[in-house]
């Protein structure tokens, strides 16, 4: 959760939209490295909503003054539009953010666009985005998992997990137990089962509980078990984390959008 929270926190406060990552550790020209995956975890809801309102207002003001919104403002706006359930609109805005950085240095960090592609049923584009992301952040478990989900939706009659699934570098693993279990479940490693992931989140923190439910929902959807997917995803969207401390986490919004689009409310 620390890594996820830092990603979004940096994203929201560093000048750049997603990206202008002033991450000195990343050779990006003035583009902020957003993510990783996702999350505004640990951001109080009232601060999250205030930040979104400020971003929207500042973007509108810039346009009124004839100034082009910064890539950071565009990514923030795209996230807000997605959270409101407008997936197609979010893709348009993320595309604008991408185009606003001509050298393409922002593109590998537009993980939010990858999520929007998935929900727009643009699975090939989603896979391409996640694979591009992993090239610059090879330890990102969630990008690998979402690529597996996209690959499976591209070939629903094929084996699961798909044979061309990505993997962490040899000898490396995610230090977060919950994400390590998610990774193994989606990759079919070590005999990890659905029950193992549920158990890993059940007696842990509220954030681990949320992520176990969320990825169990995505997993069951990937293997065609829609009834179970609905139960898990609705439980994630209404969990203590998604409705409390983690309400500002982008993945909490993702769970809610998932349920809305599938009619699982």
PDB file of N, CA and C in Angstrom, residues 67-156:
ATOM      1  N   UNK A  67      -4.842  28.941 -22.057  1.00  0.00           N
ATOM      2  CA  UNK A  67      -3.660  28.126 -21.777  1.00  0.00           C
ATOM      3  C   UNK A  67      -4.016  26.653 -21.885  1.00  0.00           C
ATOM      4  N   UNK A  68      -3.119  25.883 -22.479  1.00  0.00           N
ATOM      5  CA  UNK A  68      -3.358  24.447 -22.578  1.00  0.00           C
ATOM      6  C   UNK A  68      -3.146  23.825 -21.205  1.00  0.00           C
ATOM      7  N   UNK A  69      -4.058  22.955 -20.761  1.00  0.00           N
ATOM      8  CA  UNK A  69      -3.886  22.286 -19.463  1.00  0.00           C
ATOM      9  C   UNK A  69      -2.590  21.488 -19.455  1.00  0.00           C
ATOM     10  N   UNK A  70      -1.939  21.426 -18.332  1.00  0.00           N
ATOM     11  CA  UNK A  70      -0.711  20.649 -18.222  1.00  0.00           C
ATOM     12  C   UNK A  70      -1.037  19.165 -18.299  1.00  0.00           C
ATOM     13  N   UNK A  71      -0.052  18.332 -18.645  1.00  0.00           N
ATOM     14  CA  UNK A  71      -0.296  16.892 -18.656  1.00  0.00           C
ATOM     15  C   UNK A  71      -0.807  16.414 -17.303  1.00  0.00           C
ATOM     16  N   UNK A  72      -0.260  16.977 -16.222  1.00  0.00           N
ATOM     17  CA  UNK A  72      -0.697  16.587 -14.881  1.00  0.00           C
ATOM     18  C   UNK A  72      -2.180  16.885 -14.682  1.00  0.00           C
ATOM     19  N   UNK A  73      -2.595  18.071 -15.092  1.00  0.00           N
ATOM     20  CA  UNK A  73      -4.002  18.452 -14.942  1.00  0.00           C
ATOM     21  C   UNK A  73      -4.897  17.554 -15.784  1.00  0.00           C
ATOM     22  N   UNK A  74      -4.421  17.189 -16.970  1.00  0.00           N
ATOM     23  CA  UNK A  74      -5.215  16.332 -17.847  1.00  0.00           C
ATOM     24  C   UNK A  74      -5.375  14.932 -17.260  1.00  0.00           C
ATOM     25  N   UNK A  75      -4.296  14.383 -16.733  1.00  0.00           N
ATOM     26  CA  UNK A  75      -4.387  13.051 -16.145  1.00  0.00           C
ATOM     27  C   UNK A  75      -5.322  13.065 -14.939  1.00  0.00           C
ATOM     28  N   UNK A  76      -5.185  14.097 -14.118  1.00  0.00           N
ATOM     29  CA  UNK A  76      -6.057  14.223 -12.954  1.00  0.00           C
ATOM     30  C   UNK A  76      -7.516  14.323 -13.383  1.00  0.00           C
ATOM     31  N   UNK A  77      -7.758  15.091 -14.439  1.00  0.00           N
ATOM     32  CA  UNK A  77      -9.119  15.241 -14.950  1.00  0.00           C
ATOM     33  C   UNK A  77      -9.618  13.910 -15.519  1.00  0.00           C
ATOM     34  N   UNK A  78      -8.765  13.193 -16.218  1.00  0.00           N
ATOM     35  CA  UNK A  78      -9.158  11.899 -16.767  1.00  0.00           C
ATOM     36  C   UNK A  78      -9.545  10.928 -15.670  1.00  0.00           C
ATOM     37  N   UNK A  79      -8.821  10.965 -14.564  1.00  0.00           N
ATOM     38  CA  UNK A  79      -9.132  10.100 -13.436  1.00  0.00           C
ATOM     39  C   UNK A  79     -10.496  10.442 -12.841  1.00  0.00           C
ATOM     40  N   UNK A  80     -10.778  11.741 -12.755  1.00  0.00           N
ATOM     41  CA  UNK A  80     -12.076  12.169 -12.222  1.00  0.00           C
ATOM     42  C   UNK A  80     -13.218  11.732 -13.138  1.00  0.00           C
ATOM     43  N   UNK A  81     -12.996  11.865 -14.436  1.00  0.00           N
ATOM     44  CA  UNK A  81     -14.024  11.482 -15.407  1.00  0.00           C
ATOM     45  C   UNK A  81     -14.267   9.972 -15.352  1.00  0.00           C
ATOM     46  N   UNK A  82     -13.198   9.201 -15.245  1.00  0.00           N
ATOM     47  CA  UNK A  82     -13.346   7.751 -15.109  1.00  0.00           C
ATOM     48  C   UNK A  82     -14.116   7.402 -13.846  1.00  0.00           C
ATOM     49  N   UNK A  83     -13.762   8.029 -12.748  1.00  0.00           N
ATOM     50  CA  UNK A  83     -14.409   7.741 -11.469  1.00  0.00           C
ATOM     51  C   UNK A  83     -15.896   8.056 -11.509  1.00  0.00           C
ATOM     52  N   UNK A  84     -16.273   8.975 -12.389  1.00  0.00           N
ATOM     53  CA  UNK A  84     -17.687   9.322 -12.545  1.00  0.00           C
ATOM     54  C   UNK A  84     -18.404   8.339 -13.471  1.00  0.00           C
ATOM     55  N   UNK A  85     -17.655   7.405 -14.034  1.00  0.00           N
ATOM     56  CA  UNK A  85     -18.258   6.369 -14.877  1.00  0.00           C
ATOM     57  C   UNK A  85     -18.166   6.608 -16.368  1.00  0.00           C
ATOM     58  N   UNK A  86     -17.486   7.675 -16.782  1.00  0.00           N
ATOM     59  CA  UNK A  86     -17.363   7.975 -18.214  1.00  0.00           C
ATOM     60  C   UNK A  86     -16.033   7.422 -18.722  1.00  0.00           C
ATOM     61  N   UNK A  87     -16.027   6.160 -19.059  1.00  0.00           N
ATOM     62  CA  UNK A  87     -14.797   5.489 -19.474  1.00  0.00           C
ATOM     63  C   UNK A  87     -14.268   6.050 -20.792  1.00  0.00           C
ATOM     64  N   UNK A  88     -15.141   6.176 -21.787  1.00  0.00           N
ATOM     65  CA  UNK A  88     -14.710   6.693 -23.092  1.00  0.00           C
ATOM     66  C   UNK A  88     -14.154   8.108 -22.957  1.00  0.00           C
ATOM     67  N   UNK A  89     -14.810   8.918 -22.139  1.00  0.00           N
ATOM     68  CA  UNK A  89     -14.339  10.287 -21.934  1.00  0.00           C
ATOM     69  C   UNK A  89     -12.976  10.318 -21.278  1.00  0.00           C
ATOM     70  N   UNK A  90     -12.734   9.384 -20.358  1.00  0.00           N
ATOM     71  CA  UNK A  90     -11.429   9.357 -19.694  1.00  0.00           C
ATOM     72  C   UNK A  90     -10.321   8.999 -20.680  1.00  0.00           C
ATOM     73  N   UNK A  91     -10.600   8.097 -21.598  1.00  0.00           N
ATOM     74  CA  UNK A  91      -9.594   7.723 -22.594  1.00  0.00           C
ATOM     75  C   UNK A  91      -9.226   8.924 -23.456  1.00  0.00           C
ATOM     76  N   UNK A  92     -10.218   9.691 -23.852  1.00  0.00           N
ATOM     77  CA  UNK A  92      -9.961  10.883 -24.666  1.00  0.00           C
ATOM     78  C   UNK A  92      -9.035  11.844 -23.928  1.00  0.00           C
ATOM     79  N   UNK A  93      -9.273  12.020 -22.639  1.00  0.00           N
ATOM     80  CA  UNK A  93      -8.459  12.952 -21.869  1.00  0.00           C
ATOM     81  C   UNK A  93      -7.058  12.404 -21.632  1.00  0.00           C
ATOM     82  N   UNK A  94      -6.944  11.106 -21.354  1.00  0.00           N
ATOM     83  CA  UNK A  94      -5.610  10.510 -21.188  1.00  0.00           C
ATOM     84  C   UNK A  94      -4.832  10.599 -22.509  1.00  0.00           C
ATOM     85  N   UNK A  95      -5.528  10.458 -23.625  1.00  0.00           N
ATOM     86  CA  UNK A  95      -4.872  10.607 -24.933  1.00  0.00           C
ATOM     87  C   UNK A  95      -4.342  12.031 -25.105  1.00  0.00           C
ATOM     88  N   UNK A  96      -5.110  13.002 -24.625  1.00  0.00           N
ATOM     89  CA  UNK A  96      -4.671  14.399 -24.705  1.00  0.00           C
ATOM     90  C   UNK A  96      -3.416  14.607 -23.861  1.00  0.00           C
ATOM     91  N   UNK A  97      -3.387  13.983 -22.682  1.00  0.00           N
ATOM     92  CA  UNK A  97      -2.209  14.088 -21.817  1.00  0.00           C
ATOM     93  C   UNK A  97      -0.997  13.473 -22.503  1.00  0.00           C
ATOM     94  N   UNK A  98      -1.198  12.334 -23.136  1.00  0.00           N
ATOM     95  CA  UNK A  98      -0.115  11.657 -23.857  1.00  0.00           C
ATOM     96  C   UNK A  98       0.412  12.559 -24.972  1.00  0.00           C
ATOM     97  N   UNK A  99      -0.507  13.146 -25.715  1.00  0.00           N
ATOM     98  CA  UNK A  99      -0.125  14.006 -26.842  1.00  0.00           C
ATOM     99  C   UNK A  99       0.553  15.288 -26.372  1.00  0.00           C
ATOM    100  N   UNK A 100       0.294  15.670 -25.130  1.00  0.00           N
ATOM    101  CA  UNK A 100       0.875  16.912 -24.600  1.00  0.00           C
ATOM    102  C   UNK A 100       2.358  16.768 -24.278  1.00  0.00           C
ATOM    103  N   UNK A 101       2.861  15.531 -24.313  1.00  0.00           N
ATOM    104  CA  UNK A 101       4.290  15.284 -24.078  1.00  0.00           C
ATOM    105  C   UNK A 101       4.822  14.627 -25.352  1.00  0.00           C
ATOM    106  N   UNK A 102       5.202  15.423 -26.328  1.00  0.00           N
ATOM    107  CA  UNK A 102       5.556  14.929 -27.670  1.00  0.00           C
ATOM    108  C   UNK A 102       6.621  13.846 -27.728  1.00  0.00           C
ATOM    109  N   UNK A 103       7.543  13.828 -26.772  1.00  0.00           N
ATOM    110  CA  UNK A 103       8.606  12.835 -26.860  1.00  0.00           C
ATOM    111  C   UNK A 103       8.163  11.455 -26.360  1.00  0.00           C
ATOM    112  N   UNK A 104       6.905  11.346 -25.929  1.00  0.00           N
ATOM    113  CA  UNK A 104       6.374  10.051 -25.516  1.00  0.00           C
ATOM    114  C   UNK A 104       6.811   9.581 -24.143  1.00  0.00           C
ATOM    115  N   UNK A 105       7.506  10.440 -23.389  1.00  0.00           N
ATOM    116  CA  UNK A 105       8.031  10.004 -22.090  1.00  0.00           C
ATOM    117  C   UNK A 105       6.945   9.787 -21.041  1.00  0.00           C
ATOM    118  N   UNK A 106       5.766  10.337 -21.253  1.00  0.00           N
ATOM    119  CA  UNK A 106       4.670  10.117 -20.307  1.00  0.00           C
ATOM    120  C   UNK A 106       3.973   8.776 -20.537  1.00  0.00           C
ATOM    121  N   UNK A 107       4.004   8.310 -21.763  1.00  0.00           N
ATOM    122  CA  UNK A 107       3.216   7.137 -22.171  1.00  0.00           C
ATOM    123  C   UNK A 107       3.393   5.908 -21.277  1.00  0.00           C
ATOM    124  N   UNK A 108       4.606   5.557 -20.869  1.00  0.00           N
ATOM    125  CA  UNK A 108       4.755   4.347 -20.047  1.00  0.00           C
ATOM    126  C   UNK A 108       4.140   4.457 -18.650  1.00  0.00           C
ATOM    127  N   UNK A 109       3.733   5.672 -18.285  1.00  0.00           N
ATOM    128  CA  UNK A 109       3.199   5.866 -16.942  1.00  0.00           C
ATOM    129  C   UNK A 109       1.689   6.103 -16.927  1.00  0.00           C
ATOM    130  N   UNK A 110       1.063   5.916 -18.074  1.00  0.00           N
ATOM    131  CA  UNK A 110      -0.388   6.120 -18.153  1.00  0.00           C
ATOM    132  C   UNK A 110      -1.143   4.834 -17.824  1.00  0.00           C
ATOM    133  N   UNK A 111      -0.874   4.284 -16.657  1.00  0.00           N
ATOM    134  CA  UNK A 111      -1.555   3.069 -16.228  1.00  0.00           C
ATOM    135  C   UNK A 111      -3.065   3.292 -16.123  1.00  0.00           C
ATOM    136  N   UNK A 112      -3.455   4.530 -15.829  1.00  0.00           N
ATOM    137  CA  UNK A 112      -4.890   4.807 -15.721  1.00  0.00           C
ATOM    138  C   UNK A 112      -5.592   4.562 -17.059  1.00  0.00           C
ATOM    139  N   UNK A 113      -4.895   4.887 -18.143  1.00  0.00           N
ATOM    140  CA  UNK A 113      -5.485   4.653 -19.465  1.00  0.00           C
ATOM    141  C   UNK A 113      -5.630   3.157 -19.719  1.00  0.00           C
ATOM    142  N   UNK A 114      -4.691   2.362 -19.211  1.00  0.00           N
ATOM    143  CA  UNK A 114      -4.803   0.915 -19.354  1.00  0.00           C
ATOM    144  C   UNK A 114      -6.068   0.387 -18.697  1.00  0.00           C
ATOM    145  N   UNK A 115      -6.374   0.896 -17.514  1.00  0.00           N
ATOM    146  CA  UNK A 115      -7.605   0.483 -16.831  1.00  0.00           C
ATOM    147  C   UNK A 115      -8.829   0.886 -17.642  1.00  0.00           C
ATOM    148  N   UNK A 116      -8.809   2.105 -18.170  1.00  0.00           N
ATOM    149  CA  UNK A 116      -9.946   2.569 -18.975  1.00  0.00           C
ATOM    150  C   UNK A 116     -10.112   1.718 -20.230  1.00  0.00           C
ATOM    151  N   UNK A 117      -9.005   1.336 -20.849  1.00  0.00           N
ATOM    152  CA  UNK A 117      -9.073   0.466 -22.027  1.00  0.00           C
ATOM    153  C   UNK A 117      -9.768  -0.851 -21.669  1.00  0.00           C
ATOM    154  N   UNK A 118      -9.432  -1.403 -20.516  1.00  0.00           N
ATOM    155  CA  UNK A 118     -10.050  -2.667 -20.109  1.00  0.00           C
ATOM    156  C   UNK A 118     -11.562  -2.510 -20.021  1.00  0.00           C
ATOM    157  N   UNK A 119     -12.001  -1.454 -19.392  1.00  0.00           N
ATOM    158  CA  UNK A 119     -13.443  -1.268 -19.206  1.00  0.00           C
ATOM    159  C   UNK A 119     -14.157  -0.800 -20.474  1.00  0.00           C
ATOM    160  N   UNK A 120     -13.381  -0.383 -21.457  1.00  0.00           N
ATOM    161  CA  UNK A 120     -13.962  -0.026 -22.749  1.00  0.00           C
ATOM    162  C   UNK A 120     -13.927  -1.223 -23.699  1.00  0.00           C
ATOM    163  N   UNK A 121     -13.527  -2.386 -23.183  1.00  0.00           N
ATOM    164  CA  UNK A 121     -13.381  -3.602 -23.983  1.00  0.00           C
ATOM    165  C   UNK A 121     -12.335  -3.443 -25.080  1.00  0.00           C
ATOM    166  N   UNK A 122     -11.358  -2.559 -24.875  1.00  0.00           N
ATOM    167  CA  UNK A 122     -10.250  -2.397 -25.806  1.00  0.00           C
ATOM    168  C   UNK A 122      -9.050  -3.141 -25.202  1.00  0.00           C
ATOM    169  N   UNK A 123      -9.172  -4.449 -25.192  1.00  0.00           N
ATOM    170  CA  UNK A 123      -8.211  -5.271 -24.471  1.00  0.00           C
ATOM    171  C   UNK A 123      -6.825  -5.286 -25.104  1.00  0.00           C
ATOM    172  N   UNK A 124      -6.752  -5.192 -26.410  1.00  0.00           N
ATOM    173  CA  UNK A 124      -5.436  -5.160 -27.054  1.00  0.00           C
ATOM    174  C   UNK A 124      -4.686  -3.896 -26.660  1.00  0.00           C
ATOM    175  N   UNK A 125      -5.394  -2.774 -26.721  1.00  0.00           N
ATOM    176  CA  UNK A 125      -4.775  -1.510 -26.335  1.00  0.00           C
ATOM    177  C   UNK A 125      -4.400  -1.523 -24.852  1.00  0.00           C
ATOM    178  N   UNK A 126      -5.268  -2.142 -24.042  1.00  0.00           N
ATOM    179  CA  UNK A 126      -4.971  -2.238 -22.621  1.00  0.00           C
ATOM    180  C   UNK A 126      -3.714  -3.044 -22.372  1.00  0.00           C
ATOM    181  N   UNK A 127      -3.597  -4.180 -23.032  1.00  0.00           N
ATOM    182  CA  UNK A 127      -2.412  -5.020 -22.883  1.00  0.00           C
ATOM    183  C   UNK A 127      -1.152  -4.263 -23.307  1.00  0.00           C
ATOM    184  N   UNK A 128      -1.241  -3.556 -24.422  1.00  0.00           N
ATOM    185  CA  UNK A 128      -0.087  -2.796 -24.904  1.00  0.00           C
ATOM    186  C   UNK A 128       0.338  -1.743 -23.885  1.00  0.00           C
ATOM    187  N   UNK A 129      -0.646  -1.077 -23.266  1.00  0.00           N
ATOM    188  CA  UNK A 129      -0.326  -0.058 -22.267  1.00  0.00           C
ATOM    189  C   UNK A 129       0.350  -0.684 -21.053  1.00  0.00           C
ATOM    190  N   UNK A 130      -0.203  -1.765 -20.552  1.00  0.00           N
ATOM    191  CA  UNK A 130       0.383  -2.389 -19.364  1.00  0.00           C
ATOM    192  C   UNK A 130       1.774  -2.952 -19.647  1.00  0.00           C
ATOM    193  N   UNK A 131       1.971  -3.513 -20.816  1.00  0.00           N
ATOM    194  CA  UNK A 131       3.291  -4.064 -21.155  1.00  0.00           C
ATOM    195  C   UNK A 131       4.318  -2.954 -21.302  1.00  0.00           C
ATOM    196  N   UNK A 132       3.876  -1.819 -21.815  1.00  0.00           N
ATOM    197  CA  UNK A 132       4.777  -0.671 -21.915  1.00  0.00           C
ATOM    198  C   UNK A 132       5.145  -0.187 -20.518  1.00  0.00           C
ATOM    199  N   UNK A 133       4.166  -0.183 -19.633  1.00  0.00           N
ATOM    200  CA  UNK A 133       4.409   0.237 -18.249  1.00  0.00           C
ATOM    201  C   UNK A 133       5.435  -0.664 -17.569  1.00  0.00           C
ATOM    202  N   UNK A 134       5.312  -1.974 -17.781  1.00  0.00           N
ATOM    203  CA  UNK A 134       6.200  -2.928 -17.115  1.00  0.00           C
ATOM    204  C   UNK A 134       7.650  -2.777 -17.596  1.00  0.00           C
ATOM    205  N   UNK A 135       7.832  -2.288 -18.809  1.00  0.00           N
ATOM    206  CA  UNK A 135       9.202  -2.094 -19.309  1.00  0.00           C
ATOM    207  C   UNK A 135       9.970  -1.103 -18.444  1.00  0.00           C
ATOM    208  N   UNK A 136       9.268  -0.110 -17.904  1.00  0.00           N
ATOM    209  CA  UNK A 136       9.948   0.893 -17.083  1.00  0.00           C
ATOM    210  C   UNK A 136       9.794   0.594 -15.596  1.00  0.00           C
ATOM    211  N   UNK A 137       8.883  -0.294 -15.252  1.00  0.00           N
ATOM    212  CA  UNK A 137       8.682  -0.663 -13.850  1.00  0.00           C
ATOM    213  C   UNK A 137       8.450  -2.173 -13.765  1.00  0.00           C
ATOM    214  N   UNK A 138       9.494  -2.951 -13.972  1.00  0.00           N
ATOM    215  CA  UNK A 138       9.360  -4.414 -14.062  1.00  0.00           C
ATOM    216  C   UNK A 138       8.916  -5.101 -12.776  1.00  0.00           C
ATOM    217  N   UNK A 139       8.877  -4.379 -11.660  1.00  0.00           N
ATOM    218  CA  UNK A 139       8.464  -4.989 -10.394  1.00  0.00           C
ATOM    219  C   UNK A 139       7.003  -4.694 -10.071  1.00  0.00           C
ATOM    220  N   UNK A 140       6.286  -4.131 -11.017  1.00  0.00           N
ATOM    221  CA  UNK A 140       4.892  -3.780 -10.764  1.00  0.00           C
ATOM    222  C   UNK A 140       3.977  -4.972 -10.996  1.00  0.00           C
ATOM    223  N   UNK A 141       3.583  -5.618  -9.905  1.00  0.00           N
ATOM    224  CA  UNK A 141       2.731  -6.800  -9.978  1.00  0.00           C
ATOM    225  C   UNK A 141       1.376  -6.484 -10.618  1.00  0.00           C
ATOM    226  N   UNK A 142       0.800  -5.357 -10.274  1.00  0.00           N
ATOM    227  CA  UNK A 142      -0.551  -5.074 -10.747  1.00  0.00           C
ATOM    228  C   UNK A 142      -0.615  -4.897 -12.263  1.00  0.00           C
ATOM    229  N   UNK A 143       0.429  -4.305 -12.849  1.00  0.00           N
ATOM    230  CA  UNK A 143       0.449  -4.167 -14.298  1.00  0.00           C
ATOM    231  C   UNK A 143       0.461  -5.552 -14.953  1.00  0.00           C
ATOM    232  N   UNK A 144       1.220  -6.452 -14.377  1.00  0.00           N
ATOM    233  CA  UNK A 144       1.311  -7.816 -14.900  1.00  0.00           C
ATOM    234  C   UNK A 144      -0.049  -8.510 -14.812  1.00  0.00           C
ATOM    235  N   UNK A 145      -0.721  -8.331 -13.687  1.00  0.00           N
ATOM    236  CA  UNK A 145      -2.032  -8.951 -13.477  1.00  0.00           C
ATOM    237  C   UNK A 145      -3.072  -8.398 -14.454  1.00  0.00           C
ATOM    238  N   UNK A 146      -3.073  -7.085 -14.643  1.00  0.00           N
ATOM    239  CA  UNK A 146      -4.052  -6.500 -15.572  1.00  0.00           C
ATOM    240  C   UNK A 146      -3.770  -6.908 -17.012  1.00  0.00           C
ATOM    241  N   UNK A 147      -2.505  -7.092 -17.339  1.00  0.00           N
ATOM    242  CA  UNK A 147      -2.191  -7.572 -18.689  1.00  0.00           C
ATOM    243  C   UNK A 147      -2.731  -8.984 -18.882  1.00  0.00           C
ATOM    244  N   UNK A 148      -2.616  -9.824 -17.863  1.00  0.00           N
ATOM    245  CA  UNK A 148      -3.154 -11.180 -17.949  1.00  0.00           C
ATOM    246  C   UNK A 148      -4.663 -11.124 -18.177  1.00  0.00           C
ATOM    247  N   UNK A 149      -5.340 -10.229 -17.450  1.00  0.00           N
ATOM    248  CA  UNK A 149      -6.791 -10.084 -17.612  1.00  0.00           C
ATOM    249  C   UNK A 149      -7.138  -9.654 -19.041  1.00  0.00           C
ATOM    250  N   UNK A 150      -6.356  -8.708 -19.584  1.00  0.00           N
ATOM    251  CA  UNK A 150      -6.599  -8.255 -20.961  1.00  0.00           C
ATOM    252  C   UNK A 150      -6.335  -9.376 -21.960  1.00  0.00           C
ATOM    253  N   UNK A 151      -5.221 -10.092 -21.784  1.00  0.00           N
ATOM    254  CA  UNK A 151      -4.875 -11.174 -22.695  1.00  0.00           C
ATOM    255  C   UNK A 151      -5.954 -12.254 -22.697  1.00  0.00           C
ATOM    256  N   UNK A 152      -6.492 -12.551 -21.531  1.00  0.00           N
ATOM    257  CA  UNK A 152      -7.524 -13.574 -21.463  1.00  0.00           C
ATOM    258  C   UNK A 152      -8.806 -13.137 -22.147  1.00  0.00           C
ATOM    259  N   UNK A 153      -9.143 -11.864 -22.031  1.00  0.00           N
ATOM    260  CA  UNK A 153     -10.354 -11.368 -22.678  1.00  0.00           C
ATOM    261  C   UNK A 153     -10.173 -11.317 -24.197  1.00  0.00           C
ATOM    262  N   UNK A 154      -8.928 -11.192 -24.644  1.00  0.00           N
ATOM    263  CA  UNK A 154      -8.658 -11.226 -26.082  1.00  0.00           C
ATOM    264  C   UNK A 154      -8.853 -12.632 -26.642  1.00  0.00           C
ATOM    265  N   UNK A 155      -8.601 -13.632 -25.816  1.00  0.00           N
ATOM    266  CA  UNK A 155      -8.710 -15.024 -26.243  1.00  0.00           C
ATOM    267  C   UNK A 155      -9.458 -15.821 -25.179  1.00  0.00           C
ATOM    268  N   UNK A 156     -10.762 -15.548 -25.026  1.00  0.00           N
ATOM    269  CA  UNK A 156     -11.539 -16.180 -23.947  1.00  0.00           C
ATOM    270  C   UNK A 156     -11.621 -17.699 -24.024  1.00  0.00           C
TER     271      UNK A 156
END
